[in-house]
Coordinates of C-alpha atoms in Angstrom, one line a residue:
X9 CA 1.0 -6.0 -35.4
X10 CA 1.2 -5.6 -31.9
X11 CA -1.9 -7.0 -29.9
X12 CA -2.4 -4.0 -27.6
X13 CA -2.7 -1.7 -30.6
X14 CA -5.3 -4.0 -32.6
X15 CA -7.4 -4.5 -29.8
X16 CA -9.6 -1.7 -28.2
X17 CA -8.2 -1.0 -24.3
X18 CA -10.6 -2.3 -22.2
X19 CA -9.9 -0.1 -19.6
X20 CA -9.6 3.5 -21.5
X21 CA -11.6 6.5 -19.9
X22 CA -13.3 6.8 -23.3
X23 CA -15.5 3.8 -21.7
X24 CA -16.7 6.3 -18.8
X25 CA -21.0 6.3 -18.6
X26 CA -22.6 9.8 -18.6
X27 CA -24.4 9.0 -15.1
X28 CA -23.5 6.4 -12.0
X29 CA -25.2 6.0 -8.7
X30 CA -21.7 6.9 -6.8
X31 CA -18.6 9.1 -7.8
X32 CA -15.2 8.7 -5.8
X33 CA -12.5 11.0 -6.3
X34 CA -9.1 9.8 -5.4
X35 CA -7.7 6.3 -6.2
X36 CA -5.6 5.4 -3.3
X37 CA -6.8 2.8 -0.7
X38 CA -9.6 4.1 0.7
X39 CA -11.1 5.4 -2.7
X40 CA -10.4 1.8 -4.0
X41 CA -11.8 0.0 -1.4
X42 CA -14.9 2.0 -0.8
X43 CA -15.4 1.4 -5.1
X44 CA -14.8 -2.5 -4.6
X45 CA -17.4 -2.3 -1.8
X46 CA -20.0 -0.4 -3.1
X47 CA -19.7 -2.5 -6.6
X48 CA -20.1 -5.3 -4.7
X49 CA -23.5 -4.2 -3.6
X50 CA -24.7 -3.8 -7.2
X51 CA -24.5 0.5 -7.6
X52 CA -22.9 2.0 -10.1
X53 CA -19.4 3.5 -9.2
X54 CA -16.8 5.8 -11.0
X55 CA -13.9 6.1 -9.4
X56 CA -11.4 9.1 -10.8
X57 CA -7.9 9.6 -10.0
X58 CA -5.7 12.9 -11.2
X59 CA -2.3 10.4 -11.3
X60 CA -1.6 6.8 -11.0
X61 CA -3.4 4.9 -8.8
X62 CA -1.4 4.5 -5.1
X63 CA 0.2 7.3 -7.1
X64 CA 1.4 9.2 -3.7
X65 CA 0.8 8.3 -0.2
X66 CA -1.1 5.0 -0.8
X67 CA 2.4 3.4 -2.2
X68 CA 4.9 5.6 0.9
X69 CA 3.6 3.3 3.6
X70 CA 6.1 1.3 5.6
X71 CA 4.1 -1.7 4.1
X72 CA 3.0 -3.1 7.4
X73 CA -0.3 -4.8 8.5
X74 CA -0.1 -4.1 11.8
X75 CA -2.5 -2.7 14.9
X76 CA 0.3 -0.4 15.7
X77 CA 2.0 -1.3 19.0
X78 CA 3.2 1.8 19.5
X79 CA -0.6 3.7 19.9
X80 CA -1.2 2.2 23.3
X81 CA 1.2 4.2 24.8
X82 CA -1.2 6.9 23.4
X83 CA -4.1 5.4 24.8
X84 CA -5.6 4.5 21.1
X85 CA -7.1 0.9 22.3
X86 CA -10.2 1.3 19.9
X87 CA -7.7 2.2 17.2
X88 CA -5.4 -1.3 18.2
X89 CA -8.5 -3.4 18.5
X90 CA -10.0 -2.5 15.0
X91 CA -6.9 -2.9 13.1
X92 CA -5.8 -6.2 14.7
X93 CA -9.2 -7.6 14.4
X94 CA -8.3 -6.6 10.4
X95 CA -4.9 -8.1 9.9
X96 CA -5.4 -11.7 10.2
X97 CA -8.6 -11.1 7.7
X98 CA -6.7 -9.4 5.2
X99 CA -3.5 -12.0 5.6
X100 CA -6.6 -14.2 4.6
X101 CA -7.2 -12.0 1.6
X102 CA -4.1 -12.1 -0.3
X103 CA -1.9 -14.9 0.7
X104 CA 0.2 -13.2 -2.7
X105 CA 0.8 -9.6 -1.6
X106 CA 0.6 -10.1 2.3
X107 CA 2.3 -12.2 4.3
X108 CA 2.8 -12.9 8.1
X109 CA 6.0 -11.1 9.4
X110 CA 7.9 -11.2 13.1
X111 CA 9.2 -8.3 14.7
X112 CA 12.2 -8.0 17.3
X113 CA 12.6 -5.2 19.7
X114 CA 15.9 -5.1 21.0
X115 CA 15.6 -3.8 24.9
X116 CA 17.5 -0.8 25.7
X117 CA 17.0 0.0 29.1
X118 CA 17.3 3.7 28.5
X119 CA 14.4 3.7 27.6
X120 CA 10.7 1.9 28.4
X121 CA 11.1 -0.7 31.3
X122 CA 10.9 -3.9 30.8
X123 CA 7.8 -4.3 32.7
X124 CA 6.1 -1.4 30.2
X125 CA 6.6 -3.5 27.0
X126 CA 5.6 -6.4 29.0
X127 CA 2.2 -4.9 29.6
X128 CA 2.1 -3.4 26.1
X129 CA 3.0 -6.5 24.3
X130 CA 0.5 -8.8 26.5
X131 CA -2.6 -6.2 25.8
X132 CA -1.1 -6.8 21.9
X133 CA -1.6 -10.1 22.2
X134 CA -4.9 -9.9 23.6
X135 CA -6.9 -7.0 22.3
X136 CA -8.2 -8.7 19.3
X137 CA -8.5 -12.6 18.4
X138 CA -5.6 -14.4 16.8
X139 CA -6.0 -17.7 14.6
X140 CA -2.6 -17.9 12.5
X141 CA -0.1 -15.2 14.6
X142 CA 1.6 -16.5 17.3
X143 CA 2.0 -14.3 20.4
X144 CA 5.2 -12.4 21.5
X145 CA 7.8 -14.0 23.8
X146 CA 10.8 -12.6 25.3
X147 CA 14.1 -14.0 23.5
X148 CA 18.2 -13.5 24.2
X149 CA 19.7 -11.8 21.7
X150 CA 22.9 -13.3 22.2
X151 CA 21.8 -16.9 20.9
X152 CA 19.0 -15.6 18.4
X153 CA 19.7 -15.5 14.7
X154 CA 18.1 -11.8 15.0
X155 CA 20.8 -10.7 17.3
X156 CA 23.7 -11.3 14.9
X157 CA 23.6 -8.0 13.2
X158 CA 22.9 -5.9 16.6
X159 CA 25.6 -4.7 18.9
X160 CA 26.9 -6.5 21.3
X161 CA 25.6 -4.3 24.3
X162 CA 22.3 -5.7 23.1
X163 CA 21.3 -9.0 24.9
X164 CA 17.2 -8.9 25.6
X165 CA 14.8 -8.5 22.9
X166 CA 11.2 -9.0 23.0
X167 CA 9.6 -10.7 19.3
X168 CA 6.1 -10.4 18.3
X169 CA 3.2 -10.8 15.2
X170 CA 2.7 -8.6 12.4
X171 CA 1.9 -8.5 8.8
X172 CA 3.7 -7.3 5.5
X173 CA 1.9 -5.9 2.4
X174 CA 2.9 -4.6 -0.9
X175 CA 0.6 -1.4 -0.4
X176 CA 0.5 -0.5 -4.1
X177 CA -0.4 -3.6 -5.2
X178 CA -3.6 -3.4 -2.9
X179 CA -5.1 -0.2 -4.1
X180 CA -4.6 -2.0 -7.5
X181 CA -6.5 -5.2 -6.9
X182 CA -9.6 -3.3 -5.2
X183 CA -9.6 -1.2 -8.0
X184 CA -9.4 -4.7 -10.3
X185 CA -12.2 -6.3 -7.9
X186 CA -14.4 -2.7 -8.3
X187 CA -14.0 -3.0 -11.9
X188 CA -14.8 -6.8 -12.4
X189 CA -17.4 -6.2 -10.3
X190 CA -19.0 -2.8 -13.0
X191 CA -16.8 0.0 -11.7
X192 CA -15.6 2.4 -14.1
X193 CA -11.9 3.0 -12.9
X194 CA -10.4 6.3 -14.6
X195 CA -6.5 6.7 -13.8
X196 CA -5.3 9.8 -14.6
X197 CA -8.4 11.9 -14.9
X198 CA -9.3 14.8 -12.4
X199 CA -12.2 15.9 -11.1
X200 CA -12.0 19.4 -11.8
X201 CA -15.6 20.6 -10.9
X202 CA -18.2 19.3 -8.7
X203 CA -21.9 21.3 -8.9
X204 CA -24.5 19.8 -5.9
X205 CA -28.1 20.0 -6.6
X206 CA -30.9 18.4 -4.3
X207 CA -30.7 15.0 -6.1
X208 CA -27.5 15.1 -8.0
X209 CA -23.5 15.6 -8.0
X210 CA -22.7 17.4 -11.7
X211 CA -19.1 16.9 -12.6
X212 CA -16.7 18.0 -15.1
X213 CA -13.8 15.1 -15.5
X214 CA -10.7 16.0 -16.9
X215 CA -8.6 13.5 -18.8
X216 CA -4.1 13.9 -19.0
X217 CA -4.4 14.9 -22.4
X218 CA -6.8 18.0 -21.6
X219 CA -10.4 16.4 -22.3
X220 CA -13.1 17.3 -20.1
X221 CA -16.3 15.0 -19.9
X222 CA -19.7 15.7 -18.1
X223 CA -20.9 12.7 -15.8
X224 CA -23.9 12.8 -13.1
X225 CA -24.1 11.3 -9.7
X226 CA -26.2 10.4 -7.1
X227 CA -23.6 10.7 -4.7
X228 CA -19.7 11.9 -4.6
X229 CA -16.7 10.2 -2.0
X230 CA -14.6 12.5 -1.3
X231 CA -11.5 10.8 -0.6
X232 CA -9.0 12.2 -1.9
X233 CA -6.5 12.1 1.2
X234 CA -3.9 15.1 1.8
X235 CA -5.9 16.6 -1.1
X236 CA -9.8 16.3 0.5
X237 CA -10.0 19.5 2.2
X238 CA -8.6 21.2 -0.8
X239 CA -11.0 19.1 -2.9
X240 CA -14.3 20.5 -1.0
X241 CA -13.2 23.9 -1.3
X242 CA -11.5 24.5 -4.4
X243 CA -13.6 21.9 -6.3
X244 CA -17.0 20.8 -4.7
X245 CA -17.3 24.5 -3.8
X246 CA -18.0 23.8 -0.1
X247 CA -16.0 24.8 3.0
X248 CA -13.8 22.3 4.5
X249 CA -15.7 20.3 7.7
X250 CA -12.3 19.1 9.1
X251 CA -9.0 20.2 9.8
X252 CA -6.4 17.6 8.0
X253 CA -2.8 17.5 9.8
X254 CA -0.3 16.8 7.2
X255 CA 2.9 14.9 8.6
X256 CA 5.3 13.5 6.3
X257 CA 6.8 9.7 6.5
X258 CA 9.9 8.8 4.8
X259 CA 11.9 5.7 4.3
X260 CA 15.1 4.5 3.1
X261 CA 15.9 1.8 1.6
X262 CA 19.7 0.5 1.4
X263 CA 21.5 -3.1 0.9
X264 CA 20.4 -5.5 3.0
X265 CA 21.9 -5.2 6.7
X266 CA 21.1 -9.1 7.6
X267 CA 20.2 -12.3 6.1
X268 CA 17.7 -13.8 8.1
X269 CA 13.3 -12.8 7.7
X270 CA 12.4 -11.2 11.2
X271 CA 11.9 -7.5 10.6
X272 CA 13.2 -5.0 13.8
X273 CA 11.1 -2.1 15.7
X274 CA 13.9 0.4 17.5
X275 CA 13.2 2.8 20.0
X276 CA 14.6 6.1 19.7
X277 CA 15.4 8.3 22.6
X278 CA 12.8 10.7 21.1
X279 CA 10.4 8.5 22.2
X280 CA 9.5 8.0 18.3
X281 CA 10.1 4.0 16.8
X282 CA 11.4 3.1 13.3
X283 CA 11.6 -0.3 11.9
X284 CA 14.4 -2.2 9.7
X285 CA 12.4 -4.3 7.6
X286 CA 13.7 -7.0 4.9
X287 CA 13.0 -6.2 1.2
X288 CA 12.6 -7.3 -1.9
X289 CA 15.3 -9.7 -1.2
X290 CA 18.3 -7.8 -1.3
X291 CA 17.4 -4.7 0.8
X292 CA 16.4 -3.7 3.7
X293 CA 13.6 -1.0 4.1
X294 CA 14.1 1.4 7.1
X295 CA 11.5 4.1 8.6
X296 CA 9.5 6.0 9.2
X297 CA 9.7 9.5 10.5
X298 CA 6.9 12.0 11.6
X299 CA 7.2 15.3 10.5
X300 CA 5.4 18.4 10.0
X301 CA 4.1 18.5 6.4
X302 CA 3.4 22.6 5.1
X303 CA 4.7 22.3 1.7
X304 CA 2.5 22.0 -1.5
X305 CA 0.7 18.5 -1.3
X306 CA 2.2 15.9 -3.5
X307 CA 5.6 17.9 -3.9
X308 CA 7.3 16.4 -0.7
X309 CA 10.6 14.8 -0.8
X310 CA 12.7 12.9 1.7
X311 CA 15.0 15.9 2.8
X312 CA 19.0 15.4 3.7
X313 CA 18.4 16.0 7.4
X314 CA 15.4 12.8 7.8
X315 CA 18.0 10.5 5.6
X316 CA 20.6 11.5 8.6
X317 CA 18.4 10.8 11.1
X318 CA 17.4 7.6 10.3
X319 CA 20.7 6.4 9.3
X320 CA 21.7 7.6 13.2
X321 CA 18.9 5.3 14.9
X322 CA 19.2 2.8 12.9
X323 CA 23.3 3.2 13.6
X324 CA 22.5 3.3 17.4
X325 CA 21.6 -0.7 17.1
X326 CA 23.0 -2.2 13.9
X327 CA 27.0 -3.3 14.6
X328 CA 27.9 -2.0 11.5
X329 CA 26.7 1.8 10.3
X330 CA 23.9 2.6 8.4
X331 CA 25.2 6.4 6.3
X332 CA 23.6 8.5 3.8
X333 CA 26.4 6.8 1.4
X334 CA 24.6 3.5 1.8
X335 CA 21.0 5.1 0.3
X336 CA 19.8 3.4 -2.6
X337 CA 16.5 4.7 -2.6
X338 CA 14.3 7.1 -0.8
X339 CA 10.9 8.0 -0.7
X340 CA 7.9 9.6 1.2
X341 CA 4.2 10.4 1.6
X342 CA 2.2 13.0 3.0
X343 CA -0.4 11.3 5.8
X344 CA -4.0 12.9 6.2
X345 CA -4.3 12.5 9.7
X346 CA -7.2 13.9 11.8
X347 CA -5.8 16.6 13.8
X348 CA -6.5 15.9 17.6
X349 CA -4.4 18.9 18.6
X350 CA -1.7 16.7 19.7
X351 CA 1.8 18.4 20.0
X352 CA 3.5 15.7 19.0
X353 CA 3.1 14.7 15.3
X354 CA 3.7 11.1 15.9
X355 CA 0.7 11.0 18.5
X356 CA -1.3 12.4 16.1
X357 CA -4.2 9.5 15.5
X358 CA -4.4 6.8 12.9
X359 CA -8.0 6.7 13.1
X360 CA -10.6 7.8 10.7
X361 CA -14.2 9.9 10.5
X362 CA -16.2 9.5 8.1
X363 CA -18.5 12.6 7.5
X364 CA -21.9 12.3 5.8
X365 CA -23.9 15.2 4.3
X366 CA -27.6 14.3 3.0
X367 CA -28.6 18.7 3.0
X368 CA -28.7 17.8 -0.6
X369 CA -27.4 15.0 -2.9
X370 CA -25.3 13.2 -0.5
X371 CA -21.4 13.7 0.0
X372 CA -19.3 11.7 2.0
X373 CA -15.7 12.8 3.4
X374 CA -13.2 10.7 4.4
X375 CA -10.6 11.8 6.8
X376 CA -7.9 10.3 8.2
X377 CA -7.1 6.1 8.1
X378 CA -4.3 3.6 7.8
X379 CA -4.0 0.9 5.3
X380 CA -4.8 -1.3 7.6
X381 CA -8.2 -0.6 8.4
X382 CA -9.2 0.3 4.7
X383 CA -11.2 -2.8 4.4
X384 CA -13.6 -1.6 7.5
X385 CA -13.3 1.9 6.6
X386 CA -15.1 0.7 3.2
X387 CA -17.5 -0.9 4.8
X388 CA -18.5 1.6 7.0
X389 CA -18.3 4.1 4.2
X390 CA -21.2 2.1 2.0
X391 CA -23.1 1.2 5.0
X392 CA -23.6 5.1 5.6
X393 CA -24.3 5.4 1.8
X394 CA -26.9 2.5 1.8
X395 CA -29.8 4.3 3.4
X396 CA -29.7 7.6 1.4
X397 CA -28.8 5.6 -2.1
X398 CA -31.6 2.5 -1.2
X399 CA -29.1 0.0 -0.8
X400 CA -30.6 -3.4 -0.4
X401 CA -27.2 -5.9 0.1
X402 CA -25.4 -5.7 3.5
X403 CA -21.5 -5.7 4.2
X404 CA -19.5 -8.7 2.4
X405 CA -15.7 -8.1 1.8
X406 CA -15.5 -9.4 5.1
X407 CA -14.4 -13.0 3.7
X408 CA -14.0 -12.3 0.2
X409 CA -10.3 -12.8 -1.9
X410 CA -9.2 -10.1 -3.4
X411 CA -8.1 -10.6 -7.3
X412 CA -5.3 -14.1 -6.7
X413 CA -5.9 -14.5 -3.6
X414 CA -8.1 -17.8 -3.6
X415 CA -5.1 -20.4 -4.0
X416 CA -7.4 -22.7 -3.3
X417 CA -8.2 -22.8 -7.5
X418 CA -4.5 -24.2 -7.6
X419 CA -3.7 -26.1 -4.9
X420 CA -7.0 -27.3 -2.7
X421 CA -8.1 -26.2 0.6
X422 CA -6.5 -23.6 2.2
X423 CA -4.5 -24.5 5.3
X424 CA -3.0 -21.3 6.2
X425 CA -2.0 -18.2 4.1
X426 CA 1.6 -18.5 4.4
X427 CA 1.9 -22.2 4.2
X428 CA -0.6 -22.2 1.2
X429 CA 1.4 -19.4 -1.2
X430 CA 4.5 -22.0 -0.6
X431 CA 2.4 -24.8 -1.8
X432 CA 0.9 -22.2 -4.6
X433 CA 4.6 -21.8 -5.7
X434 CA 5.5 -25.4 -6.0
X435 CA 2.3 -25.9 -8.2
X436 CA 2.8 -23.0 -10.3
X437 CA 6.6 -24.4 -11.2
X438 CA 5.1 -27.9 -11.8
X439 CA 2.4 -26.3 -14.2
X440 CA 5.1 -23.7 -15.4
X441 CA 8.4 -25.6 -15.8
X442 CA 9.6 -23.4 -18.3
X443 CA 9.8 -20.1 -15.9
X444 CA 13.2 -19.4 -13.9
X445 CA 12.6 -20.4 -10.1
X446 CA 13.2 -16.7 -8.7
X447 CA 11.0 -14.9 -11.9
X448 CA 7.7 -17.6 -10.8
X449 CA 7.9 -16.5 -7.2
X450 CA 8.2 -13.3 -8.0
X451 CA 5.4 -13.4 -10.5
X452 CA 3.3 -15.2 -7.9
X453 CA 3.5 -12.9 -5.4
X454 CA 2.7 -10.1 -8.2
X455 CA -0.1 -11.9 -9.3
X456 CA -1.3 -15.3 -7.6
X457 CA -3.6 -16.8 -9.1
X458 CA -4.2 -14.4 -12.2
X459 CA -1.0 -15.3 -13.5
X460 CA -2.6 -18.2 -15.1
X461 CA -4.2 -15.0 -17.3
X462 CA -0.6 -13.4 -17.4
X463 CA 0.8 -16.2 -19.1
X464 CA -2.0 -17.4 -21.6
X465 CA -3.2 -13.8 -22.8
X466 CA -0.4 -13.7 -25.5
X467 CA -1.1 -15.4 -29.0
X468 CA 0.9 -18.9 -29.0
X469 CA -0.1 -19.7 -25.8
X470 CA 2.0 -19.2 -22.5
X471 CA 5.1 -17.8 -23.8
X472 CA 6.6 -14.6 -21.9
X473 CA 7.8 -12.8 -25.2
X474 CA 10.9 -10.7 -25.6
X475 CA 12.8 -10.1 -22.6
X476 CA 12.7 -6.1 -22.1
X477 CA 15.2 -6.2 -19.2
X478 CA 16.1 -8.7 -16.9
X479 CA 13.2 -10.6 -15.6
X480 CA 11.0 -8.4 -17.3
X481 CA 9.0 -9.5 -20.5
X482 CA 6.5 -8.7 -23.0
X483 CA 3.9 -10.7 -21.4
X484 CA 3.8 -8.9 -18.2
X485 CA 4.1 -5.7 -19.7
X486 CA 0.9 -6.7 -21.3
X487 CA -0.8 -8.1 -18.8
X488 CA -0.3 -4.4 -16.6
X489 CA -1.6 -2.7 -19.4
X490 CA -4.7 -4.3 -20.0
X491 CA -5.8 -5.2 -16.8
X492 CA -4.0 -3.0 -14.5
X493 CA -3.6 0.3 -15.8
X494 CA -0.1 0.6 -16.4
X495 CA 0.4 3.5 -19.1
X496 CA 4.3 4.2 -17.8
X497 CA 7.4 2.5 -16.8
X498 CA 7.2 4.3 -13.3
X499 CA 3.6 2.5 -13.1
X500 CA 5.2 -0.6 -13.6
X501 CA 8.8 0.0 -12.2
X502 CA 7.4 1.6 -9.2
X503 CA 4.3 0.5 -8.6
X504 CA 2.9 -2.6 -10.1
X505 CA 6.4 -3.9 -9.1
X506 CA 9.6 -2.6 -7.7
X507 CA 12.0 -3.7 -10.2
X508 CA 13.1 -0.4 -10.8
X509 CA 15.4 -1.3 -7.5
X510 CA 16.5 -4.0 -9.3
X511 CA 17.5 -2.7 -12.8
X512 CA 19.9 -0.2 -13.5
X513 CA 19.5 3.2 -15.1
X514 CA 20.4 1.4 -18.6
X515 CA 17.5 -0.9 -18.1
X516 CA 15.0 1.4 -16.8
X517 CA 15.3 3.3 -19.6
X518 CA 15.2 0.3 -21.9
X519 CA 11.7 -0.4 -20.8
X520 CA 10.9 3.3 -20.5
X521 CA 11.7 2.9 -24.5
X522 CA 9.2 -0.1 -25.2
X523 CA 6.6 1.6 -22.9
X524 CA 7.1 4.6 -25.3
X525 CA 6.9 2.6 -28.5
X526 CA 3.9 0.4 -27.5
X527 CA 1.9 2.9 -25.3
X528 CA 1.9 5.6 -27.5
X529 CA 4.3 7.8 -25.9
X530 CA 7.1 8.3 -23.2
X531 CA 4.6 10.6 -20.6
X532 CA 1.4 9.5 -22.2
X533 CA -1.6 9.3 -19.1
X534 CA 1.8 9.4 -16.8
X535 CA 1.6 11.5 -13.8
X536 CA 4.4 14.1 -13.0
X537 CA 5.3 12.8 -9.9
X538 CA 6.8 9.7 -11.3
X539 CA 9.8 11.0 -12.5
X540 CA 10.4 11.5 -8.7
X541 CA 11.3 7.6 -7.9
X542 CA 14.1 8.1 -10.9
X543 CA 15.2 11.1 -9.3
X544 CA 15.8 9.7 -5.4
X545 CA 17.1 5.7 -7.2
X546 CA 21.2 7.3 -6.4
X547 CA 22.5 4.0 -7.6
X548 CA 23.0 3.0 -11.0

């Protein structure tokens, strides 16, 4: 018999209370880290998603940690400060899913003087405290591994500090911290109605399959992203505070253009910037653009005309051509940004408000945000809650691991994040001999420490199981089904992990197959933009 079907799913909606202190709609970064938080400090939380979590924007980032170098040339230095003063804490975090990354910026001298990105990368350097980056330096391109790929005409580049993350896998460990900690977490359910009294939020949940439940609240989050003006008006039954600006971000990702780990920002003659980054090993990730977004919300799709332009930037620096042809994958997300009026839809801020009505039970809105400032954007969130909700315990993600991240289990006192997963690796091999070199880093950076759960949970101790496709076994599928959620292969191909770039269309669908046969159904709890991924993968 298979284990998931004789064992109840700890994680099924049918385990939802009728009442919780706090409701948050919308399971993408913000909602996930405002539940983790407000767990944390003892409330009860529900946190309800219509699709997967990270379903849509929260897993179309660029993936960096970064303070954004590119807002102080629009005067955002509050914006800079907060989210460098963030990335070395969350480097900190999850030494698993983030990791420390270099950046080179080629100089063109059509563009900003040198003495501009001087002053800009100095300011960088400076704005916020820095234990584990080093700072930027000038470099020549001609005798730096970075300049190998770059034309010729390219000689000075400039190289500075910045951090990775795999932005779906974050939303899914704050939503595995919130849940360890008492948060009820309910992929795939909607709030459909939201009724506001003086003391209480009255709700009417709606599962995938079509079941509605009633659940009270003390309090409802609104943040539901592109979505939360939409969700105030067409669901809470309350006009719209803010005005959302929708611009759309898409990347593409094709073979990898160079073999060494610094990542590139290149300037445009638009004034916009898009990066080349290295990923997943044999790829290399390149965006983003900033476009107008005034399509339905979650039905955008990297158009013909974006793929074109960012194959011609990145062409205008790489030696050999980047063309549509070379595409392997492509994919975008709808940013809620706050709109400042700004003409230009890449000077449109990254910053955030959050709005807090007490007139009756209280609501809070969240607009706007990066995923680099999540973490403080929680924290702010549940201090604002804490008064109205009689909140005794202060702010403490601050220096808290999220689920993996405390190597220190494995391998002793942390030295430094990066320098500590290596040493997590070796240990992990020593403990694990029986696991392929490339499938226990790649499982360790999925996982960290927790894979110590991954590999014990099935009977007979630590063995994988059947292989479903290659690198892929029984034991992980497992794993992401009981304790993250996974009810799809696009929630594991996609999502949970990328493999879906690695595998072709054959072996997607062969763990589309066992997903069906185990999970009770091809499309069961799976949202309908999924099948999206499948439909922009244009290799085989």
């Amino acid at each position: 018999m298979n284990p998931l079907q004789a064992t109840p799913d700890p994680l099924a909606p049918t385990d939802a209370p009728a009442s919780c202190d706090v409701l948050i709609v919308g399971g993408g970064i913000n909602g996930a880290g405002i539940a983790r938080d407000l767990a944390g400090r003892g409330l009860r939380v529900v946190l309800c998603e219509k699709d997967d979590l990270a379903a849509h924007t929260s897993s179309s980032s660029t993936k960096l940690i970064h303070g954004g170098l590119r807002y102080l040339e629009y005067y955002e230095f509050g914006l800079v400060r907060k989210s460098l003063a963030e990335r070395e804490r969350l480097l900190k975090s999850a030494p698993h899913i983030m990791w420390p990354l270099r950046f080179v910026m080629p100089h063109d001298p059509s563009m900003r003087p040198v003495w501009m990105i001087r002053a800009g990368l100095f300011l960088y350097d400076h704005l916020a405290r820095r234990e584990l980056l080093p700072g930027s330096r000038t470099i020549d391109l001609r005798d730096h591994v970075a300049g190998a790929p770059l034309k010729k005409s390219f000689t000075k580049g400039f190289v500075y500090s910045d951090g990775w993350v795999d932005d779906a896998r974050l939303v899914v460990l704050n939503a595995v911290d919130a849940a360890e900690r008492g948060a009820t977490v309910l992929p795939r359910c909607a709030c459909v109605d939201a009724r506001r009294e003086a003391n209480r939020w009255h709700v009417t949940l709606r599962d995938a399959d079509g079941t509605t439940r009633e659940l009270s609240a003390r309090a409802l989050v609104n943040a539901a992203g592109p979505w939360a003006a939409q969700f105030l008006a067409e669901h809470a039954h309350l006009p719209k505070a803010k005005t959302l600006r929708l611009v759309k971000g898409s990347h593409i990702v094709v073979r990898k253009l160079f073999d060494h780990d610094h990542a590139y920002i290149f300037q445009n003659p638009d004034k916009r910037i898009i990066f080349a980054i290295p990923y997943e090993g044999d790829f290399t990730l390149i965006g983003t653009t900033d476009t107008e977004y005034a399509g339905a919300i979650g039905a955008d799709r990297v158009d013909e005309r974006e793929v074109g332009y960012l194959c011609e930037q990145a062409s205008r620096y790489f030696e050999r051509p980047v063309t549509p042809a070379d595409v392997v994958w492509r994919y975008s997300g709808v940013r809620p940004l706050l709109d400042d009026e700004s003409g230009d839809p890449s000077a449109v801020t990254r910053d955030y408000s959050l709005e807090l009505d007490t007139a009756q039970a209280p609501l809070l809105s969240v607009w706007g945000g990066k995923i680099t400032t999540f973490r403080k954007l929680a924290e702010e969130a549940a201090d604002l809650l804490a008064s109205p909700l009689k909140v005794s315990r202060g702010a403490w993600t601050a220096g808290v691991p999220l689920p993996g991240g405390d190597l220190s289990t494995w391998i002793g006192a942390s030295l430094r994040p990066d320098t500590d997963f290596e040493r997590f690796v070796q240990e992990l091999v020593r403990r694990h001999p029986e696991l392929p070199p490339a499938l226990a880093r790649r499982l360790a950076h999925c996982y960290g420490t927790r894979i110590g759960t991954l590999l014990e949970e099935r009977e007979g101790g630590s063995t994988l199981g059947a292989e479903i496709a290659p690198g892929l076994f029984e034991a992980e599928l497992d794993f992401l089904h009981r304790h993250e959620w996974a009810r799809s292969a696009d929630d594991v191909l996609w999502r949970r992990t990328k493999l879906g770039l690695h595998l072709d269309a054959a072996q997607r669908e062969c763990v589309a197959a066992w997903c069906a046969a185990h999970w009770n159904g091809p499309t069961a709890n799976a949202p309908a933009e999924a099948a999206s991924h499948r439909k922009e993968t244009s290799w085989n």
